[in-house]
Every structure is written in structure tokens, then in C-alpha cells.
mmCIF file of C-alpha atoms in Angstrom:
data_model
loop_
_atom_site.group_PDB
_atom_site.id
_atom_site.type_symbol
_atom_site.label_atom_id
_atom_site.label_comp_id
_atom_site.label_asym_id
_atom_site.label_seq_id
_atom_site.Cartn_x
_atom_site.Cartn_y
_atom_site.Cartn_z
ATOM 1 C CA MET A 1 17.613 91.270 25.862
ATOM 2 C CA GLN A 2 14.618 92.388 28.616
ATOM 3 C CA ASN A 3 12.062 94.665 27.308
ATOM 4 C CA ARG A 4 13.475 98.155 28.510
ATOM 5 C CA GLU A 5 10.421 100.304 27.677
ATOM 6 C CA PRO A 6 8.378 99.893 31.082
ATOM 7 C CA TYR A 7 11.809 100.769 32.836
ATOM 8 C CA MET A 8 12.668 104.081 30.823
ATOM 9 C CA GLN A 9 8.806 105.043 30.820
ATOM 10 C CA LYS A 10 8.896 104.883 34.812
ATOM 11 C CA ILE A 11 12.489 106.866 35.071
ATOM 12 C CA ILE A 12 11.155 109.661 32.717
ATOM 13 C CA GLY A 13 7.603 109.300 32.534
ATOM 14 C CA ASN A 14 5.124 110.543 29.838
ATOM 15 C CA ARG A 15 8.194 112.815 27.891
ATOM 16 C CA TYR A 16 8.890 109.373 26.950
ATOM 17 C CA THR A 17 5.505 108.408 25.363
ATOM 18 C CA LYS A 18 5.498 111.742 23.324
ATOM 19 C CA THR A 19 8.671 111.232 21.926
ATOM 20 C CA LYS A 20 7.845 107.795 20.657
ATOM 21 C CA ALA A 21 4.800 109.020 19.450
ATOM 22 C CA SER A 22 6.353 112.161 17.838
ATOM 23 C CA PHE A 23 9.313 109.889 16.222
ATOM 24 C CA GLU A 24 6.728 107.593 15.378
ATOM 25 C CA LYS A 25 4.703 110.066 13.400
ATOM 26 C CA SER A 26 7.821 111.790 11.690
ATOM 27 C CA LEU A 27 8.749 108.141 10.502
ATOM 28 C CA CYS A 28 5.298 107.876 9.055
ATOM 29 C CA LEU A 29 6.162 111.303 6.957
ATOM 30 C CA PHE A 30 9.658 110.479 6.113
ATOM 31 C CA LEU A 31 8.352 107.001 4.333
ATOM 32 C CA TYR A 32 5.515 109.124 2.644
ATOM 33 C CA GLN A 33 8.197 111.415 1.173
ATOM 34 C CA LEU A 34 10.588 108.892 0.352
ATOM 35 C CA GLY A 35 7.969 107.227 -1.813
ATOM 36 C CA LYS A 36 6.729 110.430 -3.558
ATOM 37 C CA LYS A 37 10.443 111.118 -4.600
ATOM 38 C CA GLY A 38 10.122 107.912 -7.180
ATOM 39 C CA LYS A 39 8.411 107.621 -10.289
ATOM 40 C CA SER A 40 7.840 104.069 -9.472
ATOM 41 C CA LEU A 41 6.659 104.478 -5.718
ATOM 42 C CA LYS A 42 4.035 106.618 -4.849
ATOM 43 C CA THR A 43 2.644 105.813 -1.519
ATOM 44 C CA CYS A 44 -1.178 106.155 -0.781
ATOM 45 C CA LEU A 45 -1.149 104.723 2.722
ATOM 46 C CA ASN A 46 1.425 103.586 5.071
ATOM 47 C CA ILE A 47 0.885 102.185 8.063
ATOM 48 C CA SER A 48 3.536 101.301 10.546
ATOM 49 C CA GLY A 49 3.429 98.760 13.807
ATOM 50 C CA LEU A 50 0.044 99.235 14.028
ATOM 51 C CA GLY A 51 -1.693 97.605 17.050
ATOM 52 C CA MET A 52 -5.389 97.108 18.730
ATOM 53 C CA GLN A 53 -5.989 95.723 21.898
ATOM 54 C CA PHE A 54 -9.358 94.712 23.725
ATOM 55 C CA LYS A 55 -8.614 95.070 27.209
ATOM 56 C CA GLY A 56 -6.540 91.757 27.379
ATOM 57 C CA VAL A 57 -7.070 90.353 23.604
ATOM 58 C CA LYS A 58 -4.513 91.486 20.995
ATOM 59 C CA ALA A 59 -6.495 91.316 18.372
ATOM 60 C CA VAL A 60 -4.002 93.104 16.130
ATOM 61 C CA GLN A 61 -0.280 93.655 16.644
ATOM 62 C CA ASN A 62 2.869 95.067 14.903
ATOM 63 C CA VAL A 63 1.064 95.422 11.528
ATOM 64 C CA SER A 64 2.853 97.443 8.841
ATOM 65 C CA MET A 65 1.798 97.794 5.420
ATOM 66 C CA ASN A 66 2.265 100.461 2.339
ATOM 67 C CA LEU A 67 -0.036 100.769 -0.268
ATOM 68 C CA GLU A 68 1.235 102.549 -3.576
ATOM 69 C CA GLU A 69 -1.108 105.042 -5.601
ATOM 70 C CA GLY A 70 -3.528 103.389 -8.311
ATOM 71 C CA LYS A 71 -3.009 99.653 -7.279
ATOM 72 C CA LEU A 72 -5.173 96.957 -6.399
ATOM 73 C CA TYR A 73 -4.121 94.998 -2.983
ATOM 74 C CA ALA A 74 -5.786 92.291 -1.063
ATOM 75 C CA LEU A 75 -5.865 91.674 3.047
ATOM 76 C CA ILE A 76 -6.849 88.121 3.170
ATOM 77 C CA GLY A 77 -6.965 85.678 6.545
ATOM 78 C CA THR A 78 -9.126 82.821 8.279
ATOM 79 C CA ASN A 79 -11.819 84.612 10.362
ATOM 80 C CA GLY A 80 -10.665 86.180 13.477
ATOM 81 C CA ALA A 81 -7.091 87.104 11.898
ATOM 82 C CA GLY A 82 -8.002 90.626 12.648
ATOM 83 C CA LYS A 83 -8.813 92.035 9.013
ATOM 84 C CA THR A 84 -11.940 94.127 9.579
ATOM 85 C CA THR A 85 -10.078 95.528 12.726
ATOM 86 C CA ILE A 86 -7.566 96.910 10.316
ATOM 87 C CA ILE A 87 -9.896 98.274 8.120
ATOM 88 C CA ASN A 88 -11.894 99.499 10.841
ATOM 89 C CA MET A 89 -8.515 101.561 12.506
ATOM 90 C CA ILE A 90 -7.627 103.201 8.674
ATOM 91 C CA SER A 91 -11.298 104.230 8.319
ATOM 92 C CA GLY A 92 -11.686 105.669 12.309
ATOM 93 C CA VAL A 93 -14.182 103.249 13.245
ATOM 94 C CA LEU A 94 -11.486 102.162 16.405
ATOM 95 C CA LYS A 95 -8.436 104.256 17.664
ATOM 96 C CA PRO A 96 -5.340 101.945 17.528
ATOM 97 C CA THR A 97 -3.692 101.457 20.480
ATOM 98 C CA ALA A 98 -0.207 101.276 18.955
ATOM 99 C CA GLY A 99 1.446 102.605 15.528
ATOM 100 C CA THR A 100 0.639 105.143 13.058
ATOM 101 C CA ILE A 101 -1.872 105.238 9.710
ATOM 102 C CA CYS A 102 -0.594 108.188 7.315
ATOM 103 C CA PHE A 103 -2.682 108.819 4.009
ATOM 104 C CA GLN A 104 -0.772 110.738 1.674
ATOM 105 C CA GLU A 105 1.175 113.700 3.645
ATOM 106 C CA THR A 106 -1.610 113.270 6.591
ATOM 107 C CA ASP A 107 -1.601 111.421 10.005
ATOM 108 C CA ILE A 108 -5.140 110.151 10.374
ATOM 109 C CA THR A 109 -4.283 108.072 13.304
ATOM 110 C CA GLY A 110 -7.258 108.040 15.734
ATOM 111 C CA MET A 111 -9.203 110.796 13.724
ATOM 112 C CA ARG A 112 -12.876 111.319 13.452
ATOM 113 C CA PRO A 113 -14.584 109.124 10.507
ATOM 114 C CA ASP A 114 -16.113 111.701 8.578
ATOM 115 C CA ARG A 115 -13.067 113.762 8.564
ATOM 116 C CA ILE A 116 -11.183 110.685 7.271
ATOM 117 C CA ALA A 117 -13.761 109.964 4.666
ATOM 118 C CA LYS A 118 -13.667 113.622 3.547
ATOM 119 C CA MET A 119 -10.198 113.374 2.789
ATOM 120 C CA GLY A 120 -11.002 110.529 0.359
ATOM 121 C CA VAL A 121 -10.784 106.962 2.473
ATOM 122 C CA THR A 122 -14.458 105.038 2.167
ATOM 123 C CA ARG A 123 -15.310 102.042 2.601
ATOM 124 C CA THR A 124 -17.897 99.494 2.536
ATOM 125 C CA TYR A 125 -18.948 96.628 5.224
ATOM 126 C CA GLN A 126 -19.250 92.721 5.682
ATOM 127 C CA ASN A 127 -23.171 93.709 6.426
ATOM 128 C CA LEU A 128 -24.981 95.784 3.956
ATOM 129 C CA ARG A 129 -25.730 99.453 5.056
ATOM 130 C CA LEU A 130 -28.076 100.646 2.733
ATOM 131 C CA PHE A 131 -31.192 102.731 3.565
ATOM 132 C CA LYS A 132 -33.266 100.182 2.315
ATOM 133 C CA LYS A 133 -36.482 102.555 2.102
ATOM 134 C CA MET A 134 -35.042 104.702 -0.130
ATOM 135 C CA THR A 135 -34.567 104.974 -3.822
ATOM 136 C CA VAL A 136 -31.130 103.511 -5.462
ATOM 137 C CA LEU A 137 -30.320 106.949 -6.779
ATOM 138 C CA ASP A 138 -31.361 108.674 -3.498
ATOM 139 C CA ASN A 139 -28.923 106.093 -1.656
ATOM 140 C CA VAL A 140 -26.032 106.966 -4.375
ATOM 141 C CA LEU A 141 -26.942 110.799 -3.777
ATOM 142 C CA MET A 142 -26.005 110.543 -0.014
ATOM 143 C CA GLY A 143 -22.263 109.481 -0.797
ATOM 144 C CA ALA A 144 -22.473 112.496 -3.489
ATOM 145 C CA GLN A 145 -23.380 114.640 -0.731
ATOM 146 C CA MET A 146 -20.311 114.595 1.347
ATOM 147 C CA HIS A 147 -19.018 117.211 -0.883
ATOM 148 C CA SER A 148 -21.575 119.491 -1.244
ATOM 149 C CA THR A 149 -20.478 123.000 -0.687
ATOM 150 C CA CYS A 150 -24.408 124.167 -0.330
ATOM 151 C CA GLY A 151 -25.619 125.639 3.394
ATOM 152 C CA ALA A 152 -28.720 125.055 5.079
ATOM 153 C CA TRP A 153 -30.250 128.347 3.996
ATOM 154 C CA GLU A 154 -29.472 127.591 0.424
ATOM 155 C CA SER A 155 -31.491 124.281 0.702
ATOM 156 C CA VAL A 156 -34.523 126.197 2.180
ATOM 157 C CA PHE A 157 -35.065 129.211 -0.379
ATOM 158 C CA GLN A 158 -33.716 126.793 -3.495
ATOM 159 C CA THR A 159 -31.115 129.181 -4.743
ATOM 160 C CA SER A 160 -30.108 128.902 -8.308
ATOM 161 C CA ARG A 161 -26.630 127.740 -6.779
ATOM 162 C CA PHE A 162 -28.032 124.719 -4.866
ATOM 163 C CA ARG A 163 -30.487 123.932 -7.988
ATOM 164 C CA GLU A 164 -27.321 123.639 -9.757
ATOM 165 C CA ASN A 165 -25.825 121.807 -7.207
ATOM 166 C CA GLU A 166 -28.240 118.919 -7.126
ATOM 167 C CA LYS A 167 -28.595 119.035 -10.803
ATOM 168 C CA SER A 168 -24.446 118.548 -10.878
ATOM 169 C CA MET A 169 -25.041 115.600 -8.022
ATOM 170 C CA ARG A 170 -27.857 113.664 -9.752
ATOM 171 C CA GLU A 171 -25.520 113.441 -13.031
ATOM 172 C CA HIS A 172 -22.552 112.235 -10.958
ATOM 173 C CA ALA A 173 -24.767 109.641 -9.163
ATOM 174 C CA ARG A 174 -26.322 108.253 -12.345
ATOM 175 C CA LYS A 175 -23.013 107.735 -13.724
ATOM 176 C CA MET A 176 -21.974 105.668 -10.977
ATOM 177 C CA LEU A 177 -24.856 103.383 -11.396
ATOM 178 C CA ASP A 178 -24.292 103.004 -14.525
ATOM 179 C CA ILE A 179 -20.710 102.077 -14.189
ATOM 180 C CA MET A 180 -21.940 99.481 -11.402
ATOM 181 C CA GLY A 181 -24.634 98.222 -14.015
ATOM 182 C CA ILE A 182 -27.785 99.190 -12.249
ATOM 183 C CA ALA A 183 -28.875 102.299 -13.928
ATOM 184 C CA ALA A 184 -32.052 100.948 -14.838
ATOM 185 C CA PHE A 185 -33.209 100.429 -11.113
ATOM 186 C CA GLU A 186 -32.382 103.985 -9.995
ATOM 187 C CA LYS A 187 -36.506 104.515 -8.890
ATOM 188 C CA GLU A 188 -37.045 101.332 -7.230
ATOM 189 C CA PHE A 189 -36.580 101.171 -3.333
ATOM 190 C CA ALA A 190 -32.843 100.017 -2.455
ATOM 191 C CA GLY A 191 -34.494 96.978 -0.409
ATOM 192 C CA SER A 192 -36.147 95.464 -3.140
ATOM 193 C CA LEU A 193 -33.054 94.790 -5.164
ATOM 194 C CA PRO A 194 -31.569 91.425 -5.285
ATOM 195 C CA TYR A 195 -28.447 90.511 -2.930
ATOM 196 C CA GLY A 196 -26.100 91.048 -5.698
ATOM 197 C CA ASN A 197 -27.185 94.556 -7.009
ATOM 198 C CA GLN A 198 -27.260 95.714 -3.424
ATOM 199 C CA ARG A 199 -23.759 94.475 -2.808
ATOM 200 C CA LYS A 200 -23.226 96.954 -6.374
ATOM 201 C CA LEU A 201 -25.335 99.914 -4.732
ATOM 202 C CA GLU A 202 -23.062 100.282 -1.825
ATOM 203 C CA ILE A 203 -19.935 100.525 -4.189
ATOM 204 C CA ALA A 204 -22.074 102.753 -6.165
ATOM 205 C CA ARG A 205 -22.597 105.219 -3.303
ATOM 206 C CA ILE A 206 -19.432 105.412 -2.009
ATOM 207 C CA LEU A 207 -17.777 105.637 -5.534
ATOM 208 C CA ALA A 208 -20.079 109.055 -5.560
ATOM 209 C CA SER A 209 -17.985 110.475 -2.609
ATOM 210 C CA ASN A 210 -14.972 110.644 -5.134
ATOM 211 C CA PRO A 211 -12.627 108.474 -2.931
ATOM 212 C CA LYS A 212 -8.874 108.247 -3.175
ATOM 213 C CA LEU A 213 -8.687 105.091 -1.272
ATOM 214 C CA LEU A 214 -11.404 102.389 -1.381
ATOM 215 C CA LEU A 215 -11.542 100.009 1.042
ATOM 216 C CA LEU A 216 -14.109 96.751 0.519
ATOM 217 C CA ASP A 217 -15.067 94.943 3.071
ATOM 218 C CA GLU A 218 -15.747 91.376 1.332
ATOM 219 C CA PRO A 219 -17.681 92.779 -1.329
ATOM 220 C CA ALA A 220 -18.340 89.462 -3.151
ATOM 221 C CA ALA A 221 -20.158 87.772 0.090
ATOM 222 C CA GLY A 222 -23.450 86.164 -0.496
ATOM 223 C CA MET A 223 -22.534 86.315 -4.693
ATOM 224 C CA ASN A 224 -22.887 83.192 -6.597
ATOM 225 C CA PRO A 225 -20.461 82.479 -9.016
ATOM 226 C CA GLN A 226 -21.121 84.550 -12.047
ATOM 227 C CA GLU A 227 -21.974 87.688 -10.018
ATOM 228 C CA SER A 228 -18.671 87.216 -8.594
ATOM 229 C CA HIS A 229 -16.788 87.216 -11.951
ATOM 230 C CA GLU A 230 -18.818 90.036 -13.056
ATOM 231 C CA LEU A 231 -17.712 92.210 -9.928
ATOM 232 C CA VAL A 232 -13.959 91.337 -10.476
ATOM 233 C CA ASP A 233 -14.472 93.011 -13.903
ATOM 234 C CA ILE A 234 -16.194 95.926 -12.277
ATOM 235 C CA ILE A 235 -13.744 96.649 -9.606
ATOM 236 C CA ARG A 236 -10.727 96.153 -12.193
ATOM 237 C CA GLY A 237 -12.984 99.042 -14.599
ATOM 238 C CA ILE A 238 -13.243 101.536 -11.563
ATOM 239 C CA GLN A 239 -10.193 101.231 -10.674
ATOM 240 C CA LYS A 240 -8.347 102.285 -14.067
ATOM 241 C CA GLU A 241 -10.736 104.729 -14.722
ATOM 242 C CA PHE A 242 -10.451 106.488 -11.702
ATOM 243 C CA GLY A 243 -7.251 105.765 -10.893
ATOM 244 C CA LEU A 244 -8.075 104.530 -7.413
ATOM 245 C CA THR A 245 -6.160 102.807 -4.648
ATOM 246 C CA ILE A 246 -7.984 99.725 -3.348
ATOM 247 C CA LEU A 247 -7.572 97.567 -0.472
ATOM 248 C CA LEU A 248 -9.818 94.545 -0.786
ATOM 249 C CA ILE A 249 -10.781 91.887 1.920
ATOM 250 C CA GLU A 250 -12.084 88.848 0.678
ATOM 251 C CA HIS A 251 -12.576 84.927 1.455
ATOM 252 C CA ASP A 252 -13.153 84.030 -1.937
ATOM 253 C CA MET A 253 -9.399 83.180 -3.549
ATOM 254 C CA LYS A 254 -10.711 83.186 -7.127
ATOM 255 C CA VAL A 255 -11.641 87.075 -6.908
ATOM 256 C CA VAL A 256 -8.179 87.869 -4.732
ATOM 257 C CA MET A 257 -6.126 85.747 -7.368
ATOM 258 C CA ASN A 258 -7.727 87.235 -10.343
ATOM 259 C CA LEU A 259 -8.048 90.848 -9.408
ATOM 260 C CA CYS A 260 -5.092 91.989 -6.639
ATOM 261 C CA GLU A 261 -1.198 92.577 -8.036
ATOM 262 C CA TYR A 262 -0.240 92.499 -4.244
ATOM 263 C CA ILE A 263 -1.633 90.536 -1.005
ATOM 264 C CA TYR A 264 -1.206 90.413 2.267
ATOM 265 C CA CYS A 265 -1.915 87.378 4.636
ATOM 266 C CA MET A 266 -2.804 87.746 8.464
ATOM 267 C CA ALA A 267 -3.314 85.211 10.928
ATOM 268 C CA ALA A 268 -3.786 85.662 14.780
ATOM 269 C CA GLY A 269 -3.640 89.479 14.451
ATOM 270 C CA GLU A 270 -0.203 89.528 12.727
ATOM 271 C CA VAL A 271 0.970 89.425 8.970
ATOM 272 C CA ILE A 272 2.753 86.306 8.337
ATOM 273 C CA ALA A 273 2.809 86.507 4.565
ATOM 274 C CA GLU A 274 3.111 89.702 1.604
ATOM 275 C CA GLY A 275 3.939 89.282 -1.922
ATOM 276 C CA GLY A 276 2.340 88.569 -5.168
ATOM 277 C CA PRO A 277 -0.557 85.908 -5.753
ATOM 278 C CA GLU A 278 2.194 83.583 -7.366
ATOM 279 C CA ALA A 279 4.388 83.681 -4.010
ATOM 280 C CA ILE A 280 1.259 83.908 -1.473
ATOM 281 C CA ARG A 281 -0.083 80.879 -3.317
ATOM 282 C CA ASN A 282 2.837 78.947 -2.597
ATOM 283 C CA ASN A 283 3.842 79.903 0.752
ATOM 284 C CA PRO A 284 4.021 77.219 3.511
ATOM 285 C CA ARG A 285 2.845 79.829 6.261
ATOM 286 C CA VAL A 286 -0.381 80.818 4.245
ATOM 287 C CA ILE A 287 -1.112 76.854 3.454
ATOM 288 C CA GLU A 288 -0.281 76.173 7.175
ATOM 289 C CA ALA A 289 -2.792 78.782 8.354
ATOM 290 C CA TYR A 290 -5.811 77.830 5.977
ATOM 291 C CA LEU A 291 -5.430 74.228 5.734
ATOM 292 C CA GLY A 292 -3.490 73.253 9.086
ATOM 293 C CA LYS A 293 -0.184 71.667 9.948
ATOM 294 C CA ARG A 294 0.827 68.068 8.442
ATOM 295 C CA ALA A 295 0.804 65.565 11.152
ATOM 296 C CA SER A 296 4.294 63.966 11.152
ATOM 297 C CA HIS A 297 3.096 60.828 12.631
ATOM 298 C CA VAL A 298 0.087 59.346 13.883
ATOM 299 C CA THR A 299 -0.188 57.154 16.573
ATOM 300 C CA ASN A 300 -2.918 54.675 17.545
#
């Protein structure tokens, strides 16, 4: 059957496009409410038919995911599969060209990154984005500042409310450093820390913003096996302590299989498989995406 969508849009114009967008938004909210009714299914994030096109290149196409509250998820795939593009769309860095993203009861598709972050969706990046000439503690305070209610004048005149707020934020920031195991370095410059500790500092900073959904883009990149093992324990610990929903992009399969409860696997911009660690480990399409297809015969 031929695709009738271009024909329909030509006949009734923008009304069709607006009706379709309205339907997708309503469907997104319906799925959230459906998940909310069941005790075992509370949806934190729902992605429906998500797509991202850069001119003629389809980086992501028709991706749908459902993340339940308080669980650990992984998004895996080979380089160029579209994983980071998904994270960029969820966090507002990129505006999707198709589909919807719902965080809890709110459609956040195309929303500004700062608004999404204040709602509780925070992320790390593949490449470190620390303030290297600021102290470790000050870096974490940058995350805690997100929810500060003190205005400019209170800051200038150092009011009692401002001082109390600063004291509370510093205590909160030190707690995050302690959880990540780098509290002893709070007065050091961020750029002077070993690479593994810089990765931990980046996570401590986003934890200080009191997130509900944590998007971790290759947090174990560049770490040695011992540091990666330690990171697994830390992520599992913060997930349980704060009840966070976590979506992890990672190439280290030991980290993924030991940490995550549910895995989405991407290839060429599409989700090709999803399920628990064992199901993904033995999925033929996943094996083919990573290792290639076995040749049926070899000719000389």
C-alpha cells in the first residue's frame, strides 16, 4: 500500500499536520496515565516514533522507548547508531523532526534544555565538560545552584536568607562528593584530578541538581577495569538511594550487563532489539550488528 500521508497533507494542508501532532501528544499522555494506574508500571519517560533528520541523513528513525520509574536502562549500539542523538533530543539539545517525548505528565518535545533540566532531566556528555580552573566543590555547587530561589539583590547584599541558602547548598554539594568518593579533593582544581575522578565529579555535579531522570553518556569511557567496576557500584548505589531512573549509554558490555535491568540496542538509527541482559546477549540481530553476518560460503 502506498503512503497516503503526502496526498492527505496536500488535500487538507496544515490542518492534517496539526491534527497528527495533537494525536501523538494525546497518545503520549495516555500511555503515561496507563502506566500510572498499575502499581508495577509507573512511566518516567515515554518516547514514541522519535526521529531526527539532518537534511538528507536520517540519524534516528521511528524510535519508541518506555522507561519505568526507579529502574536502570542501557542504550547500546555501534558507533554512529544514533545513541547520543537520542540523548540530545531528550535533553533538549536537538529538536526532533518526528515523534514525541513525554517526561512524567509533560510533553517535553523540543523544549529548551534549561527548562528540561529544571524539571529533573539531567545528563553527562561523552567529553568532559567541567570548569577545570574552578575547585571541585565549586563545580558541584554549579549544579546545586539550579534550584536556588535567591535573587540578584539578595546575593549582592548577602541577606540572611542568602547565607542560609548558600550553607544548605554547600552541605548538599559535599554530600554528593562523599557519595562519589572524591570529598577529599573538594579544594583541588577540577583540572588537576585524575581522569577517573573527573568523571565522578561530573556525575556529582548533576546529582547536586536533584534529578529524577539521569542520562549518562559513556560514563566509563577512558576508565581502567578497576575504575569501571567501582563506577558500577556507585551508580547502583545512587540509583537505590535516590530512587532515580537512569538511562546509560555505554560501550563497555561488562558495565552494561552487570548494571542494567533492561537494554535497548540500536543500529543505523533504529532500535533493533530490546529486553533483559541475557536476551540481548543472545539476540541474533545484536550479534550481527556488533560482529557482522557469517558468510555462507567463501569463493577463491
